[in-house]
Each structure stands twice: as C-alpha cells, then as structure tokens.
Short mmCIF file of C-alpha atoms and ligand atoms in Angstrom, two decimals:
data_model
loop_
_atom_site.label_atom_id
_atom_site.label_comp_id
_atom_site.label_asym_id
_atom_site.label_seq_id
_atom_site.Cartn_x
_atom_site.Cartn_y
_atom_site.Cartn_z
CA LEU A 1 77.48 81.05 116.62
CA THR A 2 78.27 77.33 117.32
CA SER A 3 78.36 76.19 113.98
CA LYS A 4 79.97 79.41 113.33
CA LEU A 5 82.36 77.84 114.54
CA ASP A 6 82.72 74.77 113.81
CA ARG A 7 83.05 75.84 110.28
CA GLU A 8 85.69 77.90 110.82
CA ASN A 9 87.45 74.68 112.43
CA LEU A 10 86.35 73.01 109.56
CA ALA A 11 87.83 75.71 107.24
CA ALA A 12 91.11 75.34 109.35
CA GLU A 13 91.39 71.65 108.69
CA ARG A 14 91.20 72.45 104.92
CA ILE A 15 93.18 75.37 104.13
CA ALA A 16 95.96 73.14 106.12
CA ALA A 17 95.88 70.44 103.45
CA LEU A 18 95.07 72.44 100.67
CA ARG A 19 98.84 74.51 101.69
CA GLU A 20 100.26 71.12 102.13
CA GLU A 21 100.00 70.20 99.01
CA LEU A 22 99.87 72.76 97.13
CA ALA A 23 103.22 73.08 98.53
CA GLU A 24 104.45 69.95 97.04
CA HIS A 25 102.49 70.93 94.02
CA ASN A 26 105.00 73.99 93.73
CA HIS A 27 107.89 72.15 94.22
CA ARG A 28 107.38 70.19 91.39
CA TYR A 29 106.45 72.78 89.20
CA TYR A 30 109.08 75.20 90.12
CA VAL A 31 112.15 73.87 91.48
CA LEU A 32 112.03 70.09 89.93
CA ASP A 33 110.04 71.26 86.19
CA ALA A 34 108.43 67.85 87.50
CA PRO A 35 104.67 68.35 87.94
CA ILE A 36 102.03 65.40 88.37
CA VAL A 37 98.75 67.56 88.46
CA THR A 38 97.97 69.78 85.27
CA ASP A 39 97.46 73.76 85.65
CA ALA A 40 94.02 73.50 85.74
CA GLU A 41 93.64 71.24 88.64
CA TYR A 42 96.71 73.20 90.34
CA ASP A 43 94.76 76.20 90.08
CA LYS A 44 91.20 75.30 91.32
CA LEU A 45 93.04 73.84 94.33
CA PHE A 46 94.38 77.60 94.52
CA GLY A 47 91.11 79.01 93.83
CA GLU A 48 89.32 76.90 96.75
CA LEU A 49 92.10 77.78 99.34
CA VAL A 50 92.22 81.68 98.27
CA ALA A 51 88.13 81.77 98.94
CA LEU A 52 88.20 80.71 101.78
CA GLU A 53 91.23 82.35 102.96
CA THR A 54 89.05 85.09 101.82
CA GLU A 55 85.98 84.07 103.68
CA PHE A 56 87.84 83.85 107.16
CA PRO A 57 90.91 86.15 106.70
CA LEU A 58 92.15 85.50 110.51
CA LEU A 59 93.37 81.78 108.84
CA VAL A 60 95.98 83.82 106.41
CA THR A 61 99.51 83.57 107.63
CA ALA A 62 102.74 84.80 105.67
CA GLU A 63 103.48 80.99 104.65
CA SER A 64 100.27 80.10 103.32
CA PRO A 65 101.07 79.99 98.61
CA THR A 66 98.18 82.82 98.13
CA GLN A 67 100.77 84.99 99.44
CA ARG A 68 103.87 83.82 97.94
CA VAL A 69 105.19 83.58 94.77
CA GLY A 70 107.15 79.94 92.29
CA GLY A 71 109.73 77.98 94.24
CA ALA A 72 112.80 78.33 96.26
CA PRO A 73 116.50 78.92 94.11
CA LEU A 74 118.45 75.62 92.75
CA PRO A 75 120.86 75.50 94.92
CA ALA A 76 123.33 74.59 91.70
CA PHE A 77 123.10 77.95 90.76
CA GLY A 78 124.07 81.15 92.15
CA SER A 79 120.85 83.11 94.15
CA VAL A 80 120.61 86.87 93.02
CA ARG A 81 118.45 89.00 95.34
CA HIS A 82 115.93 90.44 92.88
CA ALA A 83 116.84 94.63 93.68
CA VAL A 84 112.48 95.01 92.95
CA PRO A 85 110.86 92.08 93.80
CA MET A 86 109.08 89.35 90.33
CA LEU A 87 105.64 89.10 91.71
CA SER A 88 102.94 86.98 90.17
CA LEU A 89 99.78 87.82 89.21
CA ASN A 90 96.00 87.74 90.24
CA ASN A 91 94.23 85.09 88.30
CA ALA A 92 90.40 85.56 87.16
CA PHE A 93 88.88 82.87 84.30
CA GLU A 94 85.06 83.95 84.50
CA ASP A 95 83.71 87.47 82.54
CA ASP A 96 82.40 88.44 85.99
CA ASP A 97 85.64 88.75 87.59
CA ILE A 98 87.16 90.96 85.05
CA VAL A 99 83.90 93.33 85.67
CA ALA A 100 84.78 93.11 89.06
CA PHE A 101 88.56 93.91 88.86
CA ASP A 102 87.00 96.75 86.78
CA LYS A 103 84.89 98.46 88.81
CA ARG A 104 87.85 98.32 91.74
CA VAL A 105 90.05 99.80 89.44
CA ARG A 106 88.16 102.75 89.04
CA ASP A 107 86.84 102.72 93.18
CA THR A 108 90.04 102.59 93.77
CA LEU A 109 90.75 105.46 90.99
CA LYS A 110 87.48 107.54 91.96
CA ALA A 111 87.43 107.62 87.86
CA GLY A 112 83.34 107.15 88.84
CA ASP A 113 82.41 105.98 85.29
CA THR A 114 84.95 107.11 82.93
CA PRO A 115 86.18 103.91 81.53
CA VAL A 116 90.18 103.60 82.47
CA THR A 117 92.40 102.98 79.91
CA TYR A 118 93.87 98.53 79.91
CA ALA A 119 97.07 97.87 78.16
CA CYS A 120 95.29 94.02 76.87
CA GLU A 121 98.52 91.47 76.03
CA LEU A 122 99.18 87.62 75.33
CA LYS A 123 99.95 85.55 79.07
CA PHE A 124 103.18 83.62 77.19
CA ASP A 125 103.15 80.33 78.90
CA GLY A 126 106.82 79.73 79.47
CA LEU A 127 108.85 80.87 82.60
CA ALA A 128 109.97 84.96 83.53
CA ILE A 129 113.52 86.31 84.21
CA SER A 130 114.92 88.87 84.29
CA LEU A 131 117.47 90.56 82.28
CA ARG A 132 120.12 93.43 83.99
CA TYR A 133 121.84 95.79 81.28
CA GLU A 134 124.40 97.90 82.66
CA ASN A 135 124.82 100.78 79.82
CA GLY A 136 123.80 98.61 77.01
CA VAL A 137 125.68 95.73 77.83
CA LEU A 138 123.46 92.51 79.41
CA THR A 139 125.26 91.36 82.73
CA GLN A 140 123.04 89.49 84.48
CA ALA A 141 119.62 87.51 84.24
CA VAL A 142 118.24 86.04 87.42
CA THR A 143 114.68 84.08 87.49
CA ARG A 144 112.16 84.43 88.85
CA GLY A 145 112.50 81.93 91.94
CA ASP A 146 110.34 82.88 95.01
CA GLY A 147 109.96 86.09 93.89
CA GLN A 148 112.91 87.64 95.97
CA THR A 149 115.71 85.68 95.15
CA GLY A 150 116.29 83.66 91.82
CA GLU A 151 118.87 81.31 89.90
CA ASP A 152 121.43 83.70 88.31
CA VAL A 153 121.01 81.67 85.08
CA THR A 154 123.59 84.59 82.69
CA ALA A 155 126.07 81.69 81.29
CA ASN A 156 122.92 79.93 79.95
CA ILE A 157 121.09 83.51 78.61
CA ARG A 158 123.90 84.09 77.05
CA THR A 159 123.31 81.45 74.55
CA VAL A 160 119.83 82.66 73.86
CA ARG A 161 119.80 84.23 69.93
CA ALA A 162 116.61 85.70 70.46
CA ILE A 163 118.07 87.98 73.98
CA PRO A 164 120.76 91.37 72.68
CA THR A 165 123.63 90.49 74.54
CA ARG A 166 123.82 94.51 73.66
CA LEU A 167 120.79 97.13 73.48
CA ARG A 168 120.51 99.44 70.56
CA ALA A 169 121.77 102.57 71.89
CA LYS A 170 119.68 105.02 70.40
CA THR A 171 115.99 105.06 69.64
CA ALA A 172 113.28 107.44 68.29
CA HIS A 173 112.21 106.65 71.80
CA GLY A 174 114.72 107.52 73.77
CA LYS A 175 118.41 106.59 74.55
CA ALA A 176 119.23 103.03 77.13
CA PRO A 177 119.91 103.84 80.90
CA ALA A 178 122.70 103.69 82.81
CA VAL A 179 120.80 100.25 84.10
CA LEU A 180 117.75 98.35 83.27
CA GLU A 181 116.63 95.19 83.73
CA VAL A 182 114.27 93.82 81.51
CA ARG A 183 110.90 91.07 82.93
CA GLY A 184 109.55 88.96 80.14
CA GLU A 185 108.91 85.09 79.62
CA VAL A 186 111.61 82.49 78.41
CA LEU A 187 109.86 80.18 76.27
CA LEU A 188 109.48 77.92 73.86
CA PHE A 189 107.95 77.54 69.75
CA ARG A 190 105.73 74.45 69.40
CA ALA A 191 107.61 73.77 66.57
CA ASP A 192 110.95 73.31 68.38
CA PHE A 193 109.93 71.86 71.11
CA ASP A 194 108.60 69.01 68.79
CA LYS A 195 112.11 68.96 67.22
CA ILE A 196 113.15 68.16 71.09
CA ASN A 197 111.13 65.79 72.07
CA ASP A 198 111.74 64.05 68.60
CA ALA A 199 116.05 64.43 69.78
CA GLN A 200 115.21 63.45 73.61
CA ARG A 201 113.17 60.53 72.11
CA ALA A 202 116.38 59.72 69.36
CA ALA A 203 118.88 59.80 72.22
CA GLY A 204 116.35 57.28 74.68
CA ASP A 205 116.30 60.83 76.84
CA LYS A 206 112.90 61.35 78.62
CA VAL A 207 110.61 63.86 76.59
CA PHE A 208 108.85 66.56 78.29
CA ILE A 209 105.24 67.10 79.00
CA ASN A 210 105.36 70.61 77.56
CA PRO A 211 106.36 73.80 75.68
CA ARG A 212 106.85 75.75 79.15
CA ASN A 213 108.47 72.58 80.71
CA ALA A 214 110.58 71.96 78.07
CA ALA A 215 112.03 75.85 78.18
CA ALA A 216 112.49 75.40 82.37
CA GLY A 217 114.34 72.73 81.67
CA SER A 218 116.83 74.30 78.97
CA LEU A 219 117.15 77.37 80.86
CA ARG A 220 117.93 76.18 83.93
CA GLN A 221 120.62 73.52 82.82
CA LEU A 222 124.03 72.96 84.28
CA ASP A 223 126.04 72.64 80.54
CA SER A 224 125.42 76.14 78.82
CA ARG A 225 126.61 74.21 75.41
CA ILE A 226 122.81 72.07 75.81
CA THR A 227 120.84 75.57 76.71
CA ALA A 228 122.49 76.25 73.05
CA LYS A 229 121.12 74.18 71.17
CA ARG A 230 117.63 74.73 72.65
CA PRO A 231 116.22 77.95 70.80
CA LEU A 232 114.59 79.00 73.80
CA ARG A 233 112.47 82.63 72.83
CA PHE A 234 112.46 85.45 74.52
CA PHE A 235 109.10 88.46 74.70
CA ALA A 236 109.19 91.64 77.44
CA TYR A 237 106.57 92.67 79.04
CA GLY A 238 107.65 94.69 81.96
CA TRP A 239 110.58 95.86 84.05
CA GLY A 240 112.40 96.35 87.21
CA GLU A 241 115.49 98.67 88.58
CA ILE A 242 115.15 101.31 86.16
CA VAL A 243 118.43 103.74 86.45
CA GLY A 244 118.27 106.52 84.35
CA GLU A 245 120.96 109.03 83.22
CA SER A 246 120.83 112.39 84.39
CA PRO A 247 119.94 114.85 83.77
CA ALA A 248 121.51 117.13 80.74
CA GLY A 249 123.84 119.56 82.93
CA SER A 250 123.25 118.38 86.29
CA GLY A 251 126.67 116.45 86.53
CA ASP A 252 126.94 112.65 86.74
CA GLN A 253 123.63 111.45 89.54
CA ALA A 254 122.10 108.63 88.51
CA SER A 255 118.50 108.19 90.09
CA SER A 256 117.79 104.43 90.73
CA VAL A 257 113.50 104.14 91.79
CA ALA A 258 112.09 101.30 92.06
CA ALA A 259 109.43 100.95 88.67
CA PRO A 260 105.96 100.17 89.14
CA VAL A 261 105.66 96.86 87.31
CA ALA A 262 107.63 95.13 88.98
CA GLY A 263 107.98 97.07 92.10
CA ALA A 264 106.36 97.31 95.48
CA GLY A 265 106.65 101.13 97.38
CA ALA A 266 107.74 102.83 94.31
CA SER A 267 107.93 106.52 95.72
CA ALA A 268 108.25 108.52 92.15
CA PRO A 269 108.80 107.30 88.60
CA ALA A 270 112.09 106.71 87.11
CA THR A 271 110.38 105.25 83.51
CA PRO A 272 111.47 107.37 80.79
CA HIS A 273 108.16 107.63 79.33
CA ASP A 274 104.56 107.71 81.43
CA THR A 275 102.51 104.43 80.24
CA HIS A 276 102.77 100.83 79.94
CA THR A 277 101.99 100.74 76.16
CA ALA A 278 104.80 103.92 75.46
CA MET A 279 107.51 101.35 77.87
CA LEU A 280 106.49 98.48 76.12
CA ASP A 281 107.26 100.62 72.58
CA TRP A 282 110.24 101.97 74.11
CA LEU A 283 112.03 98.23 74.86
CA ARG A 284 111.11 97.19 71.46
CA ASP A 285 112.78 100.03 70.33
CA LEU A 286 115.96 99.78 72.54
CA GLY A 287 116.33 95.57 70.51
CA LEU A 288 113.93 93.73 72.87
CA PRO A 289 111.47 91.43 71.80
CA VAL A 290 107.88 92.06 72.36
CA GLY A 291 105.20 90.47 71.53
CA GLN A 292 103.01 92.17 68.86
CA TYR A 293 99.66 91.06 69.74
CA ARG A 294 98.72 93.97 72.09
CA ALA A 295 96.03 96.58 72.40
CA GLN A 296 95.15 99.88 74.22
CA VAL A 297 91.36 99.18 75.43
CA GLN A 298 88.90 101.22 77.40
CA GLY A 299 86.89 99.68 79.87
CA ALA A 300 85.70 96.25 80.97
CA GLU A 301 84.22 95.38 77.80
CA GLY A 302 87.15 95.95 75.42
CA LEU A 303 89.62 93.64 78.04
CA LEU A 304 86.34 91.05 77.16
CA ARG A 305 86.61 92.64 73.37
CA PHE A 306 90.33 91.15 73.20
CA TYR A 307 90.16 87.78 75.11
CA GLU A 308 87.36 86.65 72.25
CA ALA A 309 90.07 87.59 69.91
CA ALA A 310 92.96 86.24 71.40
CA GLN A 311 91.18 83.12 71.89
CA THR A 312 90.36 83.08 68.40
CA HIS A 313 94.08 83.40 67.13
CA ARG A 314 95.18 81.29 69.95
CA PRO A 315 95.20 78.00 67.84
CA ASN A 316 97.59 79.67 64.89
CA LEU A 317 99.98 81.74 66.73
CA PRO A 318 103.09 79.82 67.05
CA TYR A 319 103.92 79.52 70.72
CA ASP A 320 101.65 78.79 73.70
CA ILE A 321 99.38 80.70 75.68
CA ASP A 322 97.38 80.54 78.47
CA GLY A 323 95.32 83.44 78.81
CA VAL A 324 95.45 86.89 78.52
CA VAL A 325 96.69 90.05 80.13
CA TYR A 326 95.53 93.49 80.96
CA LYS A 327 97.39 96.37 82.92
CA VAL A 328 96.08 99.81 83.71
CA ASP A 329 98.23 101.80 81.43
CA ALA A 330 98.92 104.68 83.06
CA LEU A 331 101.72 104.36 85.36
CA ALA A 332 100.82 106.30 87.37
CA SER A 333 97.51 105.21 88.09
CA GLN A 334 99.42 101.83 89.13
CA ARG A 335 100.98 103.76 91.71
CA THR A 336 97.75 104.31 93.72
CA LEU A 337 96.62 100.80 93.02
CA GLY A 338 99.70 99.40 94.27
CA PHE A 339 100.00 95.44 95.52
CA VAL A 340 98.31 92.62 97.52
CA SER A 341 100.89 90.01 98.66
CA ARG A 342 102.11 88.92 95.76
CA ALA A 343 100.47 90.66 92.77
CA PRO A 344 99.81 93.51 91.25
CA ARG A 345 96.48 95.41 91.88
CA PHE A 346 96.97 96.80 88.53
CA ALA A 347 96.89 93.83 86.37
CA ILE A 348 94.82 90.49 86.26
CA ALA A 349 95.38 87.20 83.92
CA HIS A 350 92.27 86.40 82.61
CA LYS A 351 92.68 82.22 81.61
CA PHE A 352 91.22 80.41 79.16
CA PRO A 353 89.29 77.34 80.11
CA ALA A 354 90.82 73.83 81.28
CA GLU A 355 89.05 72.49 78.04
CA GLU A 356 90.52 74.53 75.48
CA ALA A 357 94.10 72.59 75.96
CA THR A 358 93.08 69.99 74.39
CA THR A 359 91.13 71.01 71.42
CA GLU A 360 94.95 73.53 70.80
CA LEU A 361 96.97 70.02 71.53
CA LEU A 362 95.04 68.46 68.35
CA ASP A 363 95.88 71.06 66.46
CA ILE A 364 98.90 70.98 67.05
CA GLU A 365 99.13 67.57 65.70
CA VAL A 366 97.86 68.37 62.26
CA GLN A 367 99.89 71.47 61.97
CA VAL A 368 102.90 69.53 62.48
P1 NAD B 1 101.26 82.82 86.25
O1 NAD B 1 101.97 82.32 85.71
O2 NAD B 1 99.80 82.39 86.47
O3 NAD B 1 101.19 84.25 86.21
C1 NAD B 1 101.91 85.52 86.60
C2 NAD B 1 103.48 84.89 85.27
O4 NAD B 1 102.57 85.32 84.26
C3 NAD B 1 104.49 86.15 85.36
O5 NAD B 1 105.14 85.82 86.69
C4 NAD B 1 105.15 85.51 84.28
O6 NAD B 1 105.91 84.83 84.02
C5 NAD B 1 103.99 85.49 82.89
N1 NAD B 1 103.63 86.27 82.43
C6 NAD B 1 103.35 85.36 81.10
N2 NAD B 1 103.03 86.80 80.02
C7 NAD B 1 102.47 87.97 80.50
C8 NAD B 1 102.50 89.19 80.62
N3 NAD B 1 102.41 89.42 79.39
N4 NAD B 1 102.90 90.01 81.70
C9 NAD B 1 102.90 89.79 82.91
N5 NAD B 1 103.13 88.30 83.14
C10 NAD B 1 103.28 87.44 82.36
O7 NAD B 1 101.06 82.52 88.11
P2 NAD B 1 102.97 82.15 87.98
O8 NAD B 1 102.59 82.02 89.99
O9 NAD B 1 103.85 81.98 87.69
O10 NAD B 1 102.06 80.34 88.60
C11 NAD B 1 100.91 80.19 88.52
C12 NAD B 1 100.36 78.78 87.43
O11 NAD B 1 101.70 77.99 87.47
C13 NAD B 1 99.57 78.56 87.81
O12 NAD B 1 98.16 78.81 87.58
C14 NAD B 1 99.51 76.94 87.98
O13 NAD B 1 98.85 77.36 86.46
C15 NAD B 1 100.58 77.18 87.32
N6 NAD B 1 101.33 76.07 87.96
C16 NAD B 1 101.28 74.76 88.42
C17 NAD B 1 101.33 74.02 89.32
C18 NAD B 1 101.50 72.12 88.97
O14 NAD B 1 101.51 71.42 89.73
N7 NAD B 1 101.11 71.29 87.63
C19 NAD B 1 102.75 74.16 90.44
C20 NAD B 1 102.67 75.63 90.33
C21 NAD B 1 101.98 75.85 89.66
#
C-alpha cells in the first residue's frame, strides 16, 4: 500500500513538471509561433502525461494540457467565441492503437464484428481555421485559438485566393445554407514556402522553420498586405454551425443546430447529408477546396491500408502532412460516440513516425 502511495506521489510530481513544460511549449507554438522543440519531442512529453493521467485518473485537472486545445488568442486581434467549439484530435502512433480505436468504436456502436465504414483523409500540417458564410458570402474567419475563442483574422483571410469569398449558389448536392461555418486547414505548399524563405533571406529577415510555421506567421500578420503576398492554401475537412433553409412552404424559420464534427452536445443533425464523405463532397461542390486524397474504407484493416498508401504518396505531395485522420463516416454514429474533453471519440489522427520528417526534408531539397 505504501509503495502505491509513493508511486502516486512520484506521479503527481512528474505530472506537475510535465504540465508546466507543455504549457510553455504550447505558448511558444500557438501564441508566439516560435517553438523550441520538435513536434515529435512535444508529442513524447504529451504521451507521457496522458499515460500518467490514465494510470492515476484522480490527478487529472481541468487545467491539464490534455484537457485543452491550442493556445490563447493574441490580444492584437479581436477575439471571437466559436458558436461550436473547435476541437483537437486524439493521436495514435502504432497500428495496435488503431486496432484498439476500431474496437472501441464497434463496442460503443454495438456493431459486433460488423466492420465500421470510415472516412480517411490526410492530416494537413497547417493551422485550423473556421470560415463563416452567410447567405453564401464570407463574413468572418477565426483561428482555433484555445478551441472556445479564436482570433478574428477576416481581413487576412480575404486576401487568400484559395478561399472563395462567395459560395457557388446551387450544386448537385444541394444549395448553400443561410449560415455555414466551414472548418479546415490553412497551409503553405512547400515550393511557396521555399520562395518565401528566399525572399526573407534576401531582405535580411528571419527565415521560417517549416511551412506550418510560415503559414501561421503569414495568417497572423497585423498588416494584411503582407498576408496578401503569401500564397496561402486551404483545405476544408469539416464544419461548425449550419443554419439550414426552412423546409419548403413552412415559412422562414431556420434551424440552428451544432454540427457533429466540431460540436459538443449536438441535439439533432442540421446537416444536409448523413455521412462525412457526402458532407465533404457537398463543400467541394460549394466551391471550397477539399483534399482529393480521401477514401471510404471498412474496418481497421482498411484504415491501415490507407495509412500505408498515404506514407508512400507523402514525398510526392506538394504540401506537408504529419499523418492521416480517420473519422467514423456515418454522422448518426458520430453523435452516438460523442466527445471527450478535447477531442471527438469518433475520430483519430494516425501520425507518421518522426524519422520520416528528415527523409522528407532531403526529398524536398532534391526536388527544388
Ligand atoms: P493535432 O495537430 O495533433 O491534430 C488536430 C488538428 O489537426 C486539427 O485541429 C486540425 O487543425 C488538423 N487537421 C489537419 N487535417 C485534418 C483533417 N483532415 N481532419 C481534421 N483535422 C485535421 O493537434 P493540435 O491540438 O493542433 O496540436 C497538437 C500538435 O501540435 C502536437 O501533436 C504537436 O505535434 C504540435 N505541437 C508542437 C509544439 C512544439 O513546441 N513543437 C507545441 C504544441 C503543439
């Protein structure tokens, strides 16, 4: 009994130290855009904290980085509260973690041995943004921030050519709703990143450490003329608030319901389609860029095949990815699975091992 108490005391000490260290790294990464450790090093510390908190659940507190998303919004920008929170994703590194994820999903859905259909996507290595369209017109763009409140970067986003300021009115998959919040990743292609760094060097300015960092720095410029010179890209992967059109002939009452990908406690679907795959097809038809490398697969085996294929394609992609993301495709099942504090239970990020990053950097140098 004594030894158990000792172990708990030791764990409490280590947990406190890890939280302090992670909080510092979070601040540098999300707020200052100036990390001092690699993502792999950060993930290792984070993983150690998750493991200790899993072993000693009584030591979990609301302030723990495992319970929170991202960093505080910069005061230089106006802050906007997200109508539907913007969450993070749980991470997995090993195939066994994916097999366990699939088992948990089947258990919760009471699916038995019936394989679950998943939507697989690339995990774009940029920063999350929420775009608000009202009656098809872009009205606001907000960073993820701490997940509840983000920075208003509308003026900067308006300079991004990859992001439509007006949605296509009518598509094969239905019309644009009265309000549509699109969630996705802002990123820089590698070739553009190299050009930006060349220009920075020539001007005697600081160079960016990687495309993600350069994208973050470009998006959070106080002078949008600078953002306008940076060819930022965007890929949509989800949605927030959707206020639909009223059903034909029933007056002008619109329904506003939190959507499943980012929303906690959604009561009923306001989505015009019932799978993640169909929703992304719909967003693409509305004129939003959606990553073309996607797949609908069955069960854990299908997930692991997608991972292998993505790893093979990775060096040939024009942008950085740090893994792949699997989401239960049926939105009704997503609602059944719901959320834990900082991430959905119906999705997981399967990250690539850290060593790959080095090989990839070499590949780029050869390509350029
Ligand atoms: P994350 O990057 O591991 O995953 C969640 C994010 O993935 C989402 O918010 C979204 O922006 C993005 N994403 C990309 N493609 C997506 C897709 N297809 N579908 C859904 N989401 C997609 O989590 P996080 O909370 O943004 O950040 C944690 C990660 O950031 C860590 O794992 C670490 O690698 C890095 N980090 C590094 C430091 C550092 O000091 N080096 C500090 C903090 C965080």
